Short mmCIF file of C-alpha atoms and ligand atoms in Angstrom, two decimals:
data_model
loop_
_atom_site.label_atom_id
_atom_site.label_comp_id
_atom_site.label_asym_id
_atom_site.label_seq_id
_atom_site.Cartn_x
_atom_site.Cartn_y
_atom_site.Cartn_z
CA MET A 1 -31.74 -14.52 14.45
CA SER A 2 -33.77 -11.32 13.90
CA GLU A 3 -37.54 -11.45 13.54
CA SER A 4 -39.29 -9.88 10.59
CA ILE A 5 -40.02 -6.24 10.98
CA THR A 6 -42.52 -4.06 8.95
CA PHE A 7 -42.20 -0.33 8.96
CA LYS A 8 -45.30 1.87 8.15
CA VAL A 9 -44.86 5.37 7.32
CA GLN A 10 -47.78 7.97 7.32
CA PRO A 11 -47.45 10.29 4.55
CA GLY A 12 -46.17 13.99 4.87
CA GLY A 13 -44.62 15.91 7.88
CA SER A 14 -41.42 17.58 8.26
CA LEU A 15 -38.22 16.87 10.06
CA ASN A 16 -36.92 19.28 12.84
CA GLY A 17 -34.29 19.16 15.57
CA THR A 18 -30.78 18.22 16.60
CA VAL A 19 -29.52 14.69 16.63
CA ARG A 20 -26.38 12.61 16.76
CA VAL A 21 -26.56 9.47 14.66
CA PRO A 22 -24.63 6.55 15.67
CA GLY A 23 -20.78 5.90 15.10
CA ASP A 24 -19.08 5.22 11.63
CA LYS A 25 -19.44 1.57 10.69
CA SER A 26 -16.24 1.50 8.56
CA MET A 27 -14.24 3.08 11.36
CA SER A 28 -15.93 0.87 14.07
CA HIS A 29 -14.72 -2.29 12.09
CA ARG A 30 -11.30 -1.23 11.75
CA SER A 31 -10.98 0.08 15.55
CA ILE A 32 -11.74 -3.57 16.52
CA MET A 33 -9.08 -5.02 13.95
CA LEU A 34 -6.21 -2.70 14.69
CA GLY A 35 -6.90 -2.38 18.33
CA SER A 36 -6.70 -6.19 18.58
CA LEU A 37 -3.43 -6.31 16.94
CA ALA A 38 -1.91 -3.54 18.75
CA GLU A 39 0.48 -3.54 21.70
CA GLY A 40 -1.42 -2.32 24.82
CA VAL A 41 -4.87 -1.27 25.67
CA THR A 42 -6.93 0.55 23.12
CA HIS A 43 -10.14 2.59 24.11
CA VAL A 44 -12.70 3.36 21.60
CA THR A 45 -15.70 5.73 22.16
CA GLY A 46 -18.43 6.37 19.63
CA PHE A 47 -18.35 2.93 18.59
CA LEU A 48 -21.28 1.69 16.47
CA ASN A 49 -23.44 -0.82 18.64
CA ALA A 50 -25.00 -2.65 15.60
CA GLU A 51 -24.97 -6.04 14.17
CA ASP A 52 -22.25 -5.56 11.55
CA ALA A 53 -19.55 -4.14 13.82
CA ILE A 54 -20.61 -6.59 16.56
CA SER A 55 -19.75 -9.30 13.91
CA THR A 56 -16.16 -8.00 13.72
CA LEU A 57 -15.90 -7.79 17.52
CA GLU A 58 -17.06 -11.23 18.12
CA ALA A 59 -14.74 -12.59 15.53
CA PHE A 60 -11.87 -11.05 17.26
CA ARG A 61 -13.11 -12.53 20.53
CA ALA A 62 -13.32 -15.93 19.08
CA MET A 63 -9.67 -15.47 18.09
CA GLY A 64 -8.61 -14.75 21.87
CA VAL A 65 -8.65 -11.01 22.25
CA GLN A 66 -10.26 -9.76 25.36
CA ILE A 67 -12.72 -7.01 24.56
CA GLU A 68 -15.16 -5.09 26.98
CA GLY A 69 -18.20 -3.41 25.81
CA PRO A 70 -19.66 -1.89 23.93
CA VAL A 71 -21.36 0.11 26.69
CA ASN A 72 -22.78 3.50 25.57
CA GLY A 73 -20.32 3.28 22.61
CA GLU A 74 -17.26 2.47 24.87
CA VAL A 75 -15.20 -0.47 23.91
CA THR A 76 -11.99 -1.37 25.48
CA ILE A 77 -9.70 -3.70 23.51
CA TYR A 78 -6.59 -5.69 25.31
CA GLY A 79 -4.36 -5.76 22.18
CA VAL A 80 -2.49 -9.20 21.47
CA GLY A 81 -0.07 -7.71 19.22
CA LYS A 82 0.44 -8.47 15.37
CA HIS A 83 1.03 -12.25 16.05
CA GLY A 84 -0.91 -12.85 19.06
CA LEU A 85 -4.27 -14.17 17.50
CA LYS A 86 -5.12 -17.70 18.16
CA ALA A 87 -6.96 -20.16 15.99
CA PRO A 88 -10.87 -19.63 16.20
CA LYS A 89 -12.43 -22.87 17.33
CA GLU A 90 -15.26 -22.61 15.09
CA PRO A 91 -16.16 -20.92 11.57
CA LEU A 92 -16.28 -17.15 12.08
CA TYR A 93 -19.87 -16.11 11.35
CA LEU A 94 -19.93 -12.60 9.98
CA GLY A 95 -23.63 -12.11 9.55
CA ASN A 96 -24.57 -9.62 6.95
CA SER A 97 -21.15 -7.82 6.96
CA GLY A 98 -19.09 -7.48 3.79
CA THR A 99 -16.52 -5.42 5.40
CA SER A 100 -15.81 -7.79 8.07
CA MET A 101 -15.29 -10.76 5.56
CA ARG A 102 -13.43 -8.97 2.92
CA LEU A 103 -10.97 -7.29 5.40
CA LEU A 104 -10.55 -10.45 7.64
CA SER A 105 -9.78 -12.49 4.64
CA GLY A 106 -6.68 -10.36 3.99
CA LEU A 107 -5.62 -10.51 7.77
CA LEU A 108 -6.18 -14.12 8.09
CA ALA A 109 -4.31 -15.16 5.02
CA GLY A 110 -1.13 -14.23 6.66
CA GLN A 111 -1.68 -16.09 10.15
CA ASP A 112 -0.18 -19.30 11.05
CA PHE A 113 -3.53 -20.97 11.69
CA ASP A 114 -6.56 -21.93 9.27
CA SER A 115 -9.97 -20.24 9.59
CA THR A 116 -13.34 -20.46 7.80
CA LEU A 117 -15.45 -17.34 7.23
CA THR A 118 -19.10 -17.58 6.85
CA GLY A 119 -22.41 -15.31 6.57
CA ASP A 120 -25.92 -14.78 6.08
CA LYS A 121 -28.02 -15.60 2.89
CA SER A 122 -27.09 -12.12 1.39
CA LEU A 123 -23.32 -12.04 2.43
CA SER A 124 -22.93 -15.81 1.08
CA GLY A 125 -24.12 -14.64 -2.49
CA ARG A 126 -21.62 -11.57 -2.63
CA PRO A 127 -18.44 -11.68 -4.76
CA MET A 128 -15.54 -12.64 -2.97
CA ARG A 129 -12.94 -13.17 -5.93
CA ARG A 130 -12.34 -9.41 -5.85
CA VAL A 131 -10.23 -10.27 -2.70
CA THR A 132 -9.24 -13.83 -3.17
CA GLN A 133 -7.66 -13.54 -6.51
CA PRO A 134 -5.24 -10.69 -5.63
CA LEU A 135 -4.57 -12.52 -2.44
CA ALA A 136 -3.75 -15.56 -4.29
CA LEU A 137 -1.16 -13.53 -6.01
CA MET A 138 0.55 -12.86 -2.72
CA GLY A 139 0.37 -16.49 -2.14
CA ALA A 140 -2.55 -16.79 0.04
CA LYS A 141 -4.36 -20.16 0.01
CA ILE A 142 -8.28 -19.41 0.08
CA GLU A 143 -10.95 -21.71 -1.19
CA THR A 144 -14.55 -20.07 -2.01
CA GLN A 145 -17.32 -21.87 -3.39
CA GLU A 146 -17.49 -22.68 -7.19
CA ASN A 147 -18.93 -19.18 -7.92
CA GLY A 148 -16.32 -17.23 -5.80
CA THR A 149 -18.69 -16.92 -2.82
CA ALA A 150 -18.25 -17.69 0.86
CA PRO A 151 -17.92 -19.85 2.82
CA LEU A 152 -14.08 -18.91 2.62
CA HIS A 153 -11.51 -21.57 3.73
CA ILE A 154 -8.37 -19.78 4.62
CA LYS A 155 -5.13 -21.89 5.06
CA GLY A 156 -3.07 -19.58 6.89
CA THR A 157 0.77 -19.14 5.59
CA LYS A 158 3.95 -17.46 6.70
CA ASN A 159 4.85 -16.98 3.17
CA LEU A 160 2.88 -14.20 1.91
CA LYS A 161 4.67 -11.83 -0.48
CA GLY A 162 4.16 -8.29 -1.43
CA ILE A 163 2.53 -7.42 -4.71
CA ASP A 164 2.12 -4.09 -6.56
CA TYR A 165 -1.79 -4.43 -7.46
CA THR A 166 -3.85 -2.01 -9.49
CA MET A 167 -7.57 -2.67 -8.55
CA PRO A 168 -9.90 -2.99 -11.36
CA ILE A 169 -12.79 -1.44 -9.07
CA ALA A 170 -12.71 1.44 -6.76
CA SER A 171 -13.15 -0.60 -3.73
CA ALA A 172 -12.02 0.45 -0.03
CA GLN A 173 -12.87 -3.08 1.13
CA VAL A 174 -10.23 -4.57 -1.41
CA LYS A 175 -7.63 -1.99 -0.64
CA SER A 176 -8.00 -2.46 3.04
CA CYS A 177 -7.91 -6.24 2.65
CA LEU A 178 -4.61 -6.12 0.81
CA LEU A 179 -3.14 -3.59 3.19
CA LEU A 180 -3.83 -5.78 5.91
CA ALA A 181 -2.40 -8.87 4.24
CA GLY A 182 0.84 -6.68 3.31
CA MET A 183 1.43 -6.30 7.32
CA TYR A 184 2.29 -9.96 6.88
CA ALA A 185 3.95 -10.29 3.59
CA SER A 186 7.70 -10.14 2.59
CA GLY A 187 8.61 -6.96 0.72
CA GLU A 188 6.33 -4.06 -0.23
CA THR A 189 2.63 -4.52 -0.77
CA SER A 190 1.24 -1.70 -3.10
CA VAL A 191 -2.53 -1.13 -3.94
CA THR A 192 -3.52 1.63 -6.69
CA GLU A 193 -7.11 2.68 -6.83
CA PRO A 194 -8.84 3.92 -10.12
CA ALA A 195 -10.53 6.50 -8.13
CA PRO A 196 -10.36 7.63 -4.49
CA THR A 197 -12.26 5.42 -2.10
CA ARG A 198 -12.47 5.70 1.73
CA ASP A 199 -9.06 5.78 3.51
CA HIS A 200 -9.83 5.14 7.08
CA THR A 201 -7.62 1.94 7.18
CA GLU A 202 -4.61 4.02 6.29
CA ARG A 203 -5.48 6.92 8.57
CA MET A 204 -6.01 4.57 11.28
CA LEU A 205 -2.98 2.68 10.69
CA THR A 206 -1.15 6.00 11.05
CA GLY A 207 -2.87 6.66 14.06
CA PHE A 208 -1.75 3.33 15.60
CA GLY A 209 1.84 4.27 14.67
CA TYR A 210 2.14 1.78 11.64
CA PRO A 211 3.81 3.11 8.58
CA VAL A 212 1.75 3.44 5.32
CA LYS A 213 3.10 5.27 2.36
CA ARG A 214 0.59 7.19 0.42
CA GLU A 215 1.62 8.60 -3.16
CA GLY A 216 -1.24 9.77 -5.16
CA SER A 217 -3.70 6.94 -5.84
CA LYS A 218 -1.14 4.32 -4.46
CA ALA A 219 -0.84 3.01 -0.81
CA THR A 220 2.25 0.90 0.20
CA ILE A 221 2.67 -1.20 3.37
CA THR A 222 5.37 -3.62 4.46
CA SER A 223 5.66 -6.11 7.48
CA ALA A 224 8.13 -3.83 9.09
CA GLY A 225 6.00 -1.94 11.68
CA LYS A 226 3.92 -2.53 15.04
CA LEU A 227 0.76 -1.07 16.14
CA THR A 228 0.72 0.87 19.52
CA ALA A 229 -2.48 1.00 21.28
CA THR A 230 -4.34 4.39 21.23
CA ASN A 231 -7.53 6.04 21.82
CA ILE A 232 -10.13 6.38 19.08
CA ASP A 233 -13.14 8.67 18.92
CA VAL A 234 -15.37 7.33 16.03
CA PRO A 235 -17.58 10.17 14.72
CA SER A 236 -21.04 9.69 13.47
CA ASP A 237 -21.61 7.85 10.33
CA ILE A 238 -22.19 10.33 7.31
CA SER A 239 -23.90 7.26 5.83
CA SER A 240 -26.43 7.11 8.39
CA ALA A 241 -26.80 10.95 8.53
CA ALA A 242 -27.49 10.72 4.84
CA PHE A 243 -31.19 9.52 5.57
CA PHE A 244 -31.84 12.79 7.57
CA LEU A 245 -29.91 14.94 4.97
CA VAL A 246 -32.28 13.89 2.25
CA GLY A 247 -35.33 13.81 4.64
CA ALA A 248 -34.83 17.49 5.62
CA SER A 249 -34.12 18.50 2.11
CA ILE A 250 -37.27 17.10 0.51
CA ALA A 251 -39.72 17.94 3.35
CA PRO A 252 -41.07 21.18 3.84
CA ASN A 253 -40.42 23.35 6.56
CA SER A 254 -37.35 21.21 7.89
CA ASP A 255 -34.48 22.13 9.79
CA VAL A 256 -32.05 19.49 11.22
CA THR A 257 -28.73 19.44 12.49
CA LEU A 258 -26.73 16.44 12.70
CA GLN A 259 -23.85 16.52 15.28
CA HIS A 260 -20.39 15.32 15.09
CA VAL A 261 -20.60 13.69 11.67
CA GLY A 262 -17.41 12.22 10.22
CA ILE A 263 -16.60 14.46 6.97
CA ASN A 264 -13.65 12.62 5.50
CA PRO A 265 -13.37 13.81 1.79
CA THR A 266 -13.63 10.24 0.62
CA ARG A 267 -17.17 9.95 2.20
CA THR A 268 -18.80 13.40 1.42
CA GLY A 269 -19.95 12.62 -2.20
CA ILE A 270 -23.48 12.60 -0.56
CA ILE A 271 -23.11 16.37 0.31
CA ASP A 272 -21.78 17.31 -2.97
CA ILE A 273 -24.42 15.41 -5.09
CA LEU A 274 -27.27 16.90 -2.83
CA ARG A 275 -26.03 20.50 -3.26
CA LEU A 276 -25.73 19.87 -6.94
CA MET A 277 -29.19 19.31 -6.81
CA GLY A 278 -29.89 22.35 -4.90
CA ALA A 279 -29.93 21.26 -1.25
CA ASN A 280 -29.04 23.56 1.59
CA ILE A 281 -26.39 22.16 3.66
CA GLU A 282 -24.21 23.92 5.94
CA ILE A 283 -21.02 22.54 7.38
CA LEU A 284 -20.68 23.97 10.94
CA ASN A 285 -17.85 23.93 13.30
CA PRO A 286 -15.34 21.76 11.19
CA ARG A 287 -12.60 20.08 13.39
CA GLU A 288 -10.27 17.18 13.33
CA VAL A 289 -10.94 14.14 15.75
CA GLY A 290 -8.13 11.37 15.96
CA GLY A 291 -6.93 12.03 12.45
CA GLU A 292 -10.51 12.35 11.07
CA PRO A 293 -12.23 15.60 9.84
CA VAL A 294 -15.64 16.01 11.82
CA ALA A 295 -18.56 18.55 11.73
CA ASP A 296 -21.94 19.45 12.38
CA LEU A 297 -24.38 19.45 9.35
CA ARG A 298 -27.25 21.70 9.06
CA VAL A 299 -29.84 20.88 6.58
CA THR A 300 -32.98 22.94 5.75
CA SER A 301 -35.76 22.31 3.13
CA SER A 302 -35.03 23.03 -0.50
CA GLU A 303 -36.42 22.66 -3.95
CA LEU A 304 -34.34 19.87 -5.41
CA HIS A 305 -33.69 19.47 -9.27
CA GLY A 306 -32.52 16.61 -11.46
CA ILE A 307 -29.00 16.12 -12.50
CA HIS A 308 -26.43 14.01 -14.09
CA ILE A 309 -24.55 12.82 -11.17
CA PRO A 310 -20.77 13.12 -11.80
CA GLU A 311 -19.30 9.66 -12.09
CA ASP A 312 -16.16 10.86 -9.89
CA LEU A 313 -18.66 11.26 -6.97
CA VAL A 314 -19.80 7.65 -7.16
CA PRO A 315 -17.42 6.01 -4.95
CA LEU A 316 -17.34 8.80 -2.60
CA ALA A 317 -21.36 8.18 -2.09
CA ILE A 318 -21.37 4.63 -2.67
CA ASP A 319 -23.69 3.80 0.09
CA GLU A 320 -25.92 6.56 -0.13
CA PHE A 321 -27.60 5.90 -3.55
CA PRO A 322 -30.83 4.14 -2.28
CA VAL A 323 -31.74 7.47 -0.46
CA LEU A 324 -30.31 9.73 -3.23
CA PHE A 325 -33.02 7.89 -5.70
CA VAL A 326 -35.55 9.08 -3.29
CA ALA A 327 -34.07 12.46 -3.47
CA ALA A 328 -34.13 12.25 -7.17
CA SER A 329 -37.76 10.88 -7.16
CA CYS A 330 -38.80 14.29 -5.36
CA ALA A 331 -36.64 16.59 -7.61
CA LYS A 332 -37.62 18.64 -10.48
CA GLY A 333 -36.86 17.01 -13.87
CA GLU A 334 -34.56 14.06 -14.73
CA THR A 335 -31.59 12.56 -12.64
CA VAL A 336 -29.31 10.09 -14.42
CA LEU A 337 -26.84 8.01 -12.60
CA THR A 338 -24.04 5.98 -14.52
CA GLY A 339 -20.88 4.23 -13.61
CA ALA A 340 -22.50 2.56 -10.39
CA GLU A 341 -22.70 -1.18 -11.31
CA GLU A 342 -20.99 -1.74 -7.86
CA LEU A 343 -24.59 -1.10 -6.57
CA ARG A 344 -25.76 -4.40 -8.10
CA VAL A 345 -23.56 -6.27 -5.56
CA LYS A 346 -24.23 -4.67 -2.31
CA GLU A 347 -26.42 -5.98 0.49
CA SER A 348 -29.09 -6.42 -2.37
CA ASP A 349 -29.15 -5.34 -5.95
CA ARG A 350 -29.71 -1.71 -5.11
CA ILE A 351 -30.51 -0.60 -8.63
CA GLN A 352 -33.11 -3.18 -9.20
CA VAL A 353 -34.66 -3.27 -5.63
CA MET A 354 -34.86 0.37 -5.53
CA ALA A 355 -36.23 0.71 -9.10
CA ASP A 356 -38.91 -1.77 -8.37
CA GLY A 357 -40.05 0.07 -5.05
CA LEU A 358 -40.07 3.53 -6.70
CA GLN A 359 -42.19 2.20 -9.55
CA ILE A 360 -44.62 0.73 -7.04
CA LEU A 361 -44.72 4.16 -5.41
CA GLY A 362 -45.59 5.72 -8.82
CA ILE A 363 -42.19 7.08 -9.86
CA ASP A 364 -40.81 6.54 -13.48
CA ALA A 365 -37.41 5.16 -12.29
CA GLN A 366 -35.74 3.11 -15.14
CA PRO A 367 -32.85 0.84 -13.99
CA THR A 368 -29.77 0.64 -16.35
CA LYS A 369 -26.84 -1.76 -16.22
CA ASP A 370 -24.66 0.84 -14.15
CA GLY A 371 -27.21 3.10 -12.74
CA MET A 372 -30.72 4.62 -13.00
CA ILE A 373 -32.64 7.45 -14.85
CA ILE A 374 -35.38 8.97 -12.63
CA GLN A 375 -38.19 11.32 -13.42
CA GLY A 376 -39.03 13.44 -10.47
CA GLY A 377 -42.72 13.24 -9.76
CA GLN A 378 -45.22 12.65 -6.97
CA LEU A 379 -44.67 9.76 -4.61
CA GLY A 380 -47.73 7.65 -3.82
CA GLY A 381 -48.47 4.93 -1.15
CA GLY A 382 -48.04 1.37 -1.38
CA GLU A 383 -46.27 -1.75 -0.29
CA VAL A 384 -42.58 -2.40 -1.00
CA VAL A 385 -39.96 -4.87 0.00
CA SER A 386 -36.46 -3.85 1.34
CA HIS A 387 -35.03 -7.49 0.57
CA GLY A 388 -33.24 -7.69 3.78
CA ASP A 389 -31.06 -4.30 2.94
CA HIS A 390 -30.97 -1.94 5.59
CA ARG A 391 -30.36 0.98 3.51
CA ILE A 392 -33.37 0.14 1.43
CA ALA A 393 -35.61 0.09 4.43
CA MET A 394 -34.56 3.24 5.65
CA SER A 395 -34.59 5.17 2.38
CA PHE A 396 -38.29 4.18 1.69
CA SER A 397 -39.20 5.25 5.23
CA ILE A 398 -37.69 8.83 4.18
CA ALA A 399 -39.81 8.54 1.14
CA GLY A 400 -42.92 8.90 3.30
CA LEU A 401 -42.17 12.52 3.94
CA ARG A 402 -43.16 13.44 0.31
CA ALA A 403 -45.61 10.59 -0.46
CA ASN A 404 -49.25 11.14 -0.63
CA ALA A 405 -50.47 8.19 1.07
CA PRO A 406 -48.97 5.61 3.53
CA ILE A 407 -45.97 3.29 2.69
CA THR A 408 -45.56 -0.04 4.14
CA ILE A 409 -41.96 -1.45 4.03
CA HIS A 410 -41.42 -5.19 4.59
CA ASP A 411 -38.34 -7.00 5.67
CA CYS A 412 -36.79 -4.32 7.84
CA ALA A 413 -35.02 -6.18 10.62
CA ASN A 414 -31.70 -5.60 9.05
CA VAL A 415 -31.77 -1.80 9.77
CA ASN A 416 -30.02 -3.28 13.03
CA THR A 417 -26.81 -4.12 11.02
CA SER A 418 -25.87 -0.38 10.70
CA PHE A 419 -28.43 1.71 12.38
CA PRO A 420 -30.72 0.21 15.16
CA GLU A 421 -31.58 3.69 16.53
CA PHE A 422 -33.14 4.99 13.21
CA ARG A 423 -36.70 4.41 14.10
CA ASP A 424 -36.41 6.42 17.39
CA LEU A 425 -34.28 9.30 15.83
CA ALA A 426 -36.60 9.46 12.80
CA LYS A 427 -39.62 9.69 14.96
CA GLN A 428 -37.96 12.21 17.19
CA LEU A 429 -37.21 14.33 14.26
CA GLY A 430 -40.70 14.19 12.95
CA LEU A 431 -41.16 10.99 10.83
CA GLN A 432 -44.41 9.34 11.47
CA LEU A 433 -43.00 5.81 11.46
CA THR A 434 -44.46 2.80 13.23
CA SER A 435 -43.19 -0.57 13.23
CA VAL A 436 -44.61 -4.18 13.93
C1 LIG B 501 -16.65 -0.18 3.16
C2 LIG B 501 -16.32 0.08 1.79
C3 LIG B 501 -17.55 0.06 0.67
C4 LIG B 501 -18.89 0.31 1.35
C5 LIG B 501 -19.17 -0.46 2.47
C6 LIG B 501 -17.94 -0.33 3.56
C7 LIG B 501 -15.42 -0.17 3.92
O1 LIG B 501 -17.56 -1.08 -0.05
O2 LIG B 501 -19.84 0.16 0.21
O3 LIG B 501 -20.49 -0.40 3.03
O4 LIG B 501 -15.74 -0.12 5.21
O5 LIG B 501 -14.36 -0.26 3.44
P1 LIG B 501 -16.57 -1.18 -1.30
O6 LIG B 501 -15.26 -0.90 -0.96
O7 LIG B 501 -16.65 -2.72 -1.84
O8 LIG B 501 -17.21 -0.24 -2.25
#
């Protein structure tokens, strides 16, 4: 269990230098899942050695998969094939990781053994009906708590049947869950998304040689396929790079280059939104690595201005709003976010928690049902709480760059779920951050 950690940031400063942030969390999860189900040995480089990805890795070890690493981002997975997983002896504890729980629920629904998925306090409060309801339509047998939360008790069945499902929310986790279940279902399983969401599952399935049909907003899979082991180079996580994209934009005299960042178009909403606000971000040396677009990102200081964030960019920047709220606080004028009610059911209620913290720091930040209205102003100092949410902790750290007094952020241990190197890299670039 992680101990309590408090961050303290001294006000001001600038960010300068070149860094490579850790591997993409979404792709790291999927590399373990698909590598485990593949035939042969999969080598992963750039794997994210952080608590969430390790939760997935440990779950597959508990189901009999031999996995070596991570050592310096390298993981070797001795795939057991699509039907080779073994019943776990104990409930699978998935910590803080929503991606692990939602994707595994689909995968485990079609196994010939039962399983139970549990998580920490935050994960145990998050909505799971978004996956259990469509899985039930496929014939899955999953018991949740009365309010639709974990623990999930999954009774494996060989009788899943394909469905043609239109998701009521734009969720890559729901889409991926159903595609993984579809690998074990009779007939076709199709998922239509109301707006584009991250497509790492579809791309990685293709990389492992498993057929997935993609027509517009619909992805279709069947059980007729197998996964063949491959090598995966996980690029840096744009959701971790986001803290420095905002930091270098808001702090004067900054010039930061972020190397080897994944710029899959379903993830680049942060770049589009910051550019609309007036940021200077250059995309350098774009290339393709293992079916995913990658580039180096150079960002220099800019005078940001408020905007109404286009709703079609919301799913493409869904994890970046905490730090975008900090950008909006430093921008000239008003920034309005709408269509983002999903933020209320992330690791914390990110609308409420960020509005509360920004108000403590002297910013006029008004939460709304599905977003926030922020008037740019002068960030002050003060004490804020991250509510155990990694991205809230890192966002308030970045706010220090434009504050006029120190900011103390309580409850920061969960930074280890996605970005354990944050403190070191932030300090290396120039953030005056200490932790106790
Ligand atoms: C993820 C999808 C997103 C995102 C999460 C990771 C994924 O969740 O917020 O951090 O890896 O599929 P939703 O699909 O629920 O929006």
